[in-house]
C-alpha cells in the first residue's frame, strides 16, 4: 500500500516551492466565460480576463494559467520540492525520463543547483525539446517509450539518482501547492479539471483540493487522451496500468505507465477520469490560440473536456457551477502550433 501525503506535507511543500531560488510564480487564474445569473460575484477575482471561448453550458469557467509559469509548465513546483533534500556531494548525477516539460524543468534546476543530469526521452517527443535540454547542459538519450525505464535503470546501476517525473511523493506534495493556489483564486470551486499523464499532478491537486476546500461537494476530475489512458485504466482495473506503446499529440500525457503512488492518491481523492480525443485536444489548442492564449496540447486536455462536451455527459447539471481547468503548459513551438492549426482545417 502506497503512503499518502498529508495536509502538513502539502503546506510544507508550498513553503519550499516559493522559498526556492527557481523563480516559481503564483500564476493567474482568469475568467474565461460566465453566465448572467451567477450566484457569486466573480468580478473581484484578481487577474480577470474576458475571452471569447464557446462554452456549451451556462457555467462560470476559469483557466489556471500554468502555461505562463517559469519554464513554461507546472512541473517546476514538483521539482523544487524534490531537490530540497538532495546533497550535491552524494547525489551529483541525476537521471530522469521525460517527453519534454519535466525534462526542461529538470535541466533548468540542475543548472541552477550545479547537478549533472541525464534525461531519457521517448523517440516520439519533438526534437526541439531535446535541443533545449542539451542547451542547458543536460545529456539527452532517445529510446522507444517502452524502453524508458530500462534506460533509467542502466544509469542507476552506474550510481545516478533517479528523480521520478510523476510518481515521487515529494513531487506530488509540491504539486499540491497548485491546488492550494486554486482555492485562493476560486474558494468555492465546484469542479477542478486536471490534465493527467502519469498522475502526479492529478494526485497532488486532488489531494490538496479535497483536504483544504471548504466546499465539501467539490469534485476533481483528471483528463487523459483516449489513446493514452493509463490512469483511466488503472481506476477500472484497481491497479496501476501499463501502456508501453502510448502515443498522443499530447506527448506529455502519454507515459508508458501510471504511477503507483499517484494512483493511490487518485483512487482516494479523485472523482474520475475523462477521456478526450487527439482531434479534440488539437481543436482546443486552436480555440485557445484564437483567444490569444498559447497552450500546448498536453496542457489543453482539461479545457477540451468542457469545450467538447465530455464533462457535461458526466455532470449534466452544470448551470451556475464554477469550473476550473488547469492549463498545465505552454511549451509549443511556432512550427508545432502551425502544424496543429493546419491539421484541424
XYZ file of C-alpha atoms in Angstrom:
345
model
C 0.000 0.000 0.000
C 1.482 3.363 -1.027
C 1.792 6.127 1.550
C -0.469 9.148 1.144
C 0.799 12.679 1.620
C -0.735 14.690 4.451
C -2.080 18.227 4.721
C 1.044 19.112 6.724
C 3.317 17.831 3.939
C 1.441 19.883 1.346
C 1.756 23.070 3.413
C 5.463 22.408 3.954
C 5.937 21.776 0.236
C 4.139 25.017 -0.597
C 6.629 26.869 1.593
C 9.574 25.078 -0.039
C 8.247 25.833 -3.515
C 8.079 29.566 -3.013
C 11.293 29.804 -0.998
C 13.298 28.065 -3.715
C 15.618 30.041 -5.982
C 13.875 28.785 -9.135
C 11.584 31.785 -9.518
C 8.275 29.948 -9.158
C 5.223 32.097 -9.828
C 1.751 32.325 -8.409
C 0.069 32.081 -11.784
C -3.064 33.966 -12.895
C -6.484 32.357 -12.707
C -8.593 34.049 -15.366
C -12.299 34.136 -16.009
C -12.910 32.572 -19.405
C -16.706 32.647 -19.505
C -19.614 33.223 -17.140
C -23.391 33.280 -17.106
C -25.530 36.284 -16.209
C -27.439 34.636 -13.397
C -24.348 33.832 -11.373
C -24.769 33.226 -7.660
C -21.475 34.789 -6.666
C -19.608 37.956 -7.556
C -16.661 36.834 -9.655
C -15.578 40.328 -10.701
C -13.372 40.658 -7.610
C -11.047 37.825 -8.683
C -7.534 39.156 -9.500
C -6.069 38.703 -12.995
C -9.505 38.534 -14.621
C -9.502 38.486 -18.417
C -12.540 38.050 -20.645
C -12.061 35.825 -23.670
C -14.500 34.505 -26.236
C -14.403 30.749 -25.851
C -17.556 28.884 -26.778
C -18.655 27.221 -23.559
C -21.533 24.742 -24.071
C -23.134 25.280 -20.662
C -24.015 28.347 -18.587
C -21.160 27.932 -16.157
C -18.504 30.114 -14.604
C -15.376 28.796 -16.302
C -11.875 29.670 -15.097
C -8.452 28.883 -16.507
C -5.457 28.442 -14.189
C -2.509 29.571 -16.298
C 0.427 27.311 -15.511
C 1.379 27.779 -19.169
C 2.941 31.087 -18.075
C 4.786 29.502 -15.142
C 8.575 29.725 -15.077
C 9.960 27.117 -17.550
C 6.509 27.084 -19.173
C 4.739 24.470 -17.052
C 3.608 23.358 -13.597
C 6.494 20.893 -13.338
C 8.788 23.327 -11.551
C 6.593 23.158 -8.432
C 7.311 19.465 -8.005
C 10.980 19.622 -8.957
C 11.630 22.364 -6.391
C 10.293 20.125 -3.631
C 12.144 17.066 -4.953
C 15.509 18.826 -4.894
C 15.188 20.352 -1.442
C 16.739 17.336 0.338
C 19.443 16.391 -2.157
C 23.123 16.713 -1.321
C 25.231 17.672 -4.328
C 28.167 15.706 -2.972
C 26.224 12.460 -2.586
C 23.793 12.858 -5.496
C 25.952 14.622 -8.062
C 24.483 12.864 -11.113
C 20.721 12.723 -11.552
C 18.667 10.873 -14.154
C 15.027 11.104 -15.175
C 12.728 10.313 -18.094
C 10.584 12.891 -19.848
C 8.864 13.795 -23.094
C 9.541 17.474 -22.561
C 8.270 19.651 -19.728
C 9.630 17.726 -16.770
C 12.931 17.315 -18.607
C 13.140 21.030 -19.327
C 12.443 21.866 -15.686
C 14.865 19.169 -14.504
C 17.555 20.641 -16.759
C 16.889 24.180 -15.518
C 17.046 23.068 -11.875
C 20.221 21.011 -12.398
C 21.934 24.015 -13.949
C 20.757 26.291 -11.119
C 21.906 23.938 -8.353
C 25.046 22.546 -10.002
C 23.941 18.935 -10.612
C 24.879 16.830 -13.626
C 21.923 15.157 -15.258
C 20.605 12.874 -17.993
C 17.104 12.819 -19.467
C 15.846 9.626 -21.101
C 13.391 10.866 -23.729
C 10.895 8.928 -25.862
C 11.723 8.885 -29.560
C 8.245 10.282 -30.294
C 8.923 13.574 -28.486
C 9.646 16.666 -30.636
C 13.329 17.201 -31.445
C 13.266 20.839 -30.354
C 12.634 19.758 -26.755
C 15.766 17.628 -26.717
C 17.732 20.524 -28.215
C 16.525 22.859 -25.475
C 17.588 20.437 -22.733
C 21.048 19.922 -24.172
C 21.469 23.690 -24.421
C 21.035 23.774 -20.628
C 23.899 21.303 -20.148
C 21.882 18.094 -19.824
C 22.611 14.855 -21.683
C 19.593 13.530 -23.612
C 19.200 9.911 -24.691
C 16.347 8.875 -27.024
C 14.646 5.482 -26.595
C 11.285 3.888 -27.505
C 8.611 4.636 -24.893
C 8.591 1.006 -23.772
C 12.349 1.183 -23.002
C 12.470 4.358 -20.915
C 12.714 2.631 -17.537
C 15.423 0.323 -18.873
C 17.467 3.399 -19.741
C 16.903 4.833 -16.275
C 17.913 1.551 -14.629
C 21.178 1.474 -16.565
C 22.100 4.880 -15.168
C 21.048 3.892 -11.646
C 23.407 0.932 -11.961
C 26.222 3.417 -12.558
C 25.371 5.371 -9.414
C 22.933 8.001 -10.706
C 19.981 9.034 -8.542
C 16.587 8.723 -10.247
C 14.167 11.620 -9.905
C 10.778 10.230 -10.884
C 8.901 12.603 -13.206
C 5.422 11.807 -11.890
C 5.404 9.234 -9.071
C 7.552 10.702 -6.303
C 5.844 11.707 -3.032
C 7.848 14.943 -2.708
C 6.893 15.767 -6.289
C 3.201 15.104 -5.597
C 3.327 17.275 -2.467
C 4.929 20.065 -4.498
C 2.083 19.860 -6.985
C -0.311 20.176 -4.074
C 0.743 23.839 -3.929
C -1.187 24.354 -7.165
C -4.363 23.012 -5.574
C -3.945 25.411 -2.650
C -3.487 28.279 -5.086
C -6.669 27.379 -6.956
C -8.574 27.522 -3.672
C -7.173 31.017 -3.106
C -8.325 32.035 -6.603
C -11.755 30.372 -6.544
C -12.508 29.345 -2.948
C -15.908 27.882 -3.777
C -14.927 25.999 -6.930
C -17.343 23.174 -7.729
C -15.212 21.219 -10.219
C -11.475 21.213 -10.942
C -10.204 19.623 -14.161
C -6.590 18.407 -14.317
C -4.619 17.147 -17.320
C -3.302 13.686 -16.480
C -0.326 11.687 -17.731
C 1.413 9.555 -15.122
C -0.853 11.082 -12.496
C 1.484 13.141 -10.306
C -0.247 16.484 -10.874
C -3.711 14.962 -10.569
C -2.680 13.275 -7.327
C -1.269 16.458 -5.799
C -4.093 18.756 -6.863
C -6.880 16.324 -5.951
C -5.356 15.695 -2.521
C -4.958 19.358 -1.677
C -8.394 20.320 -3.012
C -10.131 17.590 -1.022
C -8.142 18.232 2.175
C -8.426 22.030 2.164
C -11.582 23.045 0.264
C -14.451 24.379 2.349
C -16.829 23.100 -0.330
C -17.388 19.504 0.787
C -19.054 18.722 -2.548
C -16.129 19.832 -4.728
C -15.135 17.346 -7.418
C -11.783 16.792 -9.111
C -11.525 15.022 -12.475
C -8.465 14.010 -14.434
C -8.463 14.321 -18.236
C -6.447 11.982 -20.477
C -6.098 11.269 -24.206
C -8.283 8.382 -25.344
C -5.242 6.618 -26.786
C -3.047 7.170 -23.717
C -5.497 6.422 -20.921
C -3.267 4.900 -18.248
C -4.997 6.384 -15.198
C -8.469 5.669 -16.591
C -7.498 2.017 -16.986
C -5.859 1.993 -13.560
C -9.129 3.043 -11.927
C -11.041 0.477 -13.960
C -8.621 -2.321 -13.019
C -7.965 -1.043 -9.474
C -4.241 -1.278 -10.169
C -1.655 0.942 -11.922
C -1.875 0.203 -15.628
C 0.907 -0.046 -18.190
C 0.629 1.212 -21.772
C 4.113 0.646 -23.250
C 3.124 1.903 -26.702
C 1.223 5.016 -25.529
C 1.401 7.856 -28.065
C -0.602 11.050 -28.443
C -0.393 14.567 -29.848
C -0.225 15.364 -26.121
C 3.117 13.606 -25.636
C 3.392 14.731 -22.021
C 0.191 12.824 -21.237
C 1.441 9.552 -22.724
C 3.881 7.876 -20.308
C 4.341 4.098 -20.510
C 2.583 3.505 -17.166
C 0.561 5.172 -14.435
C 2.393 5.860 -11.196
C 1.614 3.635 -8.215
C 1.924 6.464 -5.666
C -0.099 8.713 -7.938
C -2.766 6.045 -8.377
C -3.136 5.610 -4.609
C -3.921 9.324 -4.239
C -6.168 9.402 -7.305
C -8.112 6.407 -6.028
C -8.811 8.145 -2.706
C -9.300 11.764 -3.740
C -10.209 11.923 -7.453
C -13.794 11.631 -8.704
C -12.948 10.101 -12.076
C -11.021 10.469 -15.329
C -12.470 11.859 -18.560
C -11.131 10.943 -21.989
C -10.683 13.266 -24.962
C -9.524 12.518 -28.494
C -6.369 13.891 -30.083
C -8.561 15.854 -32.500
C -10.456 17.422 -29.595
C -7.161 18.368 -27.961
C -5.917 19.976 -31.173
C -9.183 21.859 -31.645
C -8.871 23.213 -28.117
C -5.287 24.353 -28.749
C -6.617 26.273 -31.757
C -9.518 27.778 -29.811
C -7.139 28.980 -27.114
C -4.747 30.416 -29.685
C -7.598 32.350 -31.277
C -8.214 33.783 -27.800
C -4.535 34.886 -27.520
C -3.569 32.027 -25.184
C -0.664 29.767 -26.172
C -1.173 26.352 -24.581
C 0.498 23.130 -25.681
C -1.568 20.004 -26.452
C -0.713 18.352 -23.116
C -1.841 21.499 -21.337
C -5.134 21.800 -23.206
C -6.784 18.487 -22.368
C -8.605 19.751 -19.263
C -10.360 22.518 -21.175
C -11.088 20.131 -24.048
C -13.254 18.109 -21.651
C -15.541 21.159 -21.330
C -15.465 22.526 -24.872
C -16.092 19.090 -26.396
C -18.898 18.112 -24.016
C -17.195 15.316 -22.086
C -17.722 16.945 -18.680
C -21.359 17.671 -19.461
C -22.068 13.997 -20.113
C -20.782 13.108 -16.663
C -22.153 16.194 -14.903
C -25.373 17.172 -16.750
C -26.450 19.739 -14.122
C -23.673 22.292 -14.549
C -25.712 25.501 -14.693
C -24.297 28.018 -12.248
C -21.325 25.849 -11.296
C -17.769 27.164 -11.003
C -15.369 25.044 -13.062
C -11.584 25.483 -13.061
C -9.485 23.987 -15.885
C -5.717 23.917 -15.392
C -3.671 24.901 -18.452
C -0.627 22.889 -17.491
C 1.940 24.065 -20.035
C 2.715 26.412 -22.899
C 5.828 24.832 -24.403
C 4.756 24.534 -28.014
C 6.959 25.839 -30.811
C 5.585 28.046 -33.619
C 6.226 25.168 -36.023
C 4.257 22.694 -33.890
C 1.443 25.192 -33.445
C 1.291 25.810 -37.183
C 1.064 22.063 -37.854
C -1.738 21.693 -35.306
C -3.732 24.563 -36.811
C -3.326 23.191 -40.345
C -4.347 19.676 -39.244
C -7.700 20.906 -37.925
C -8.649 22.957 -41.003
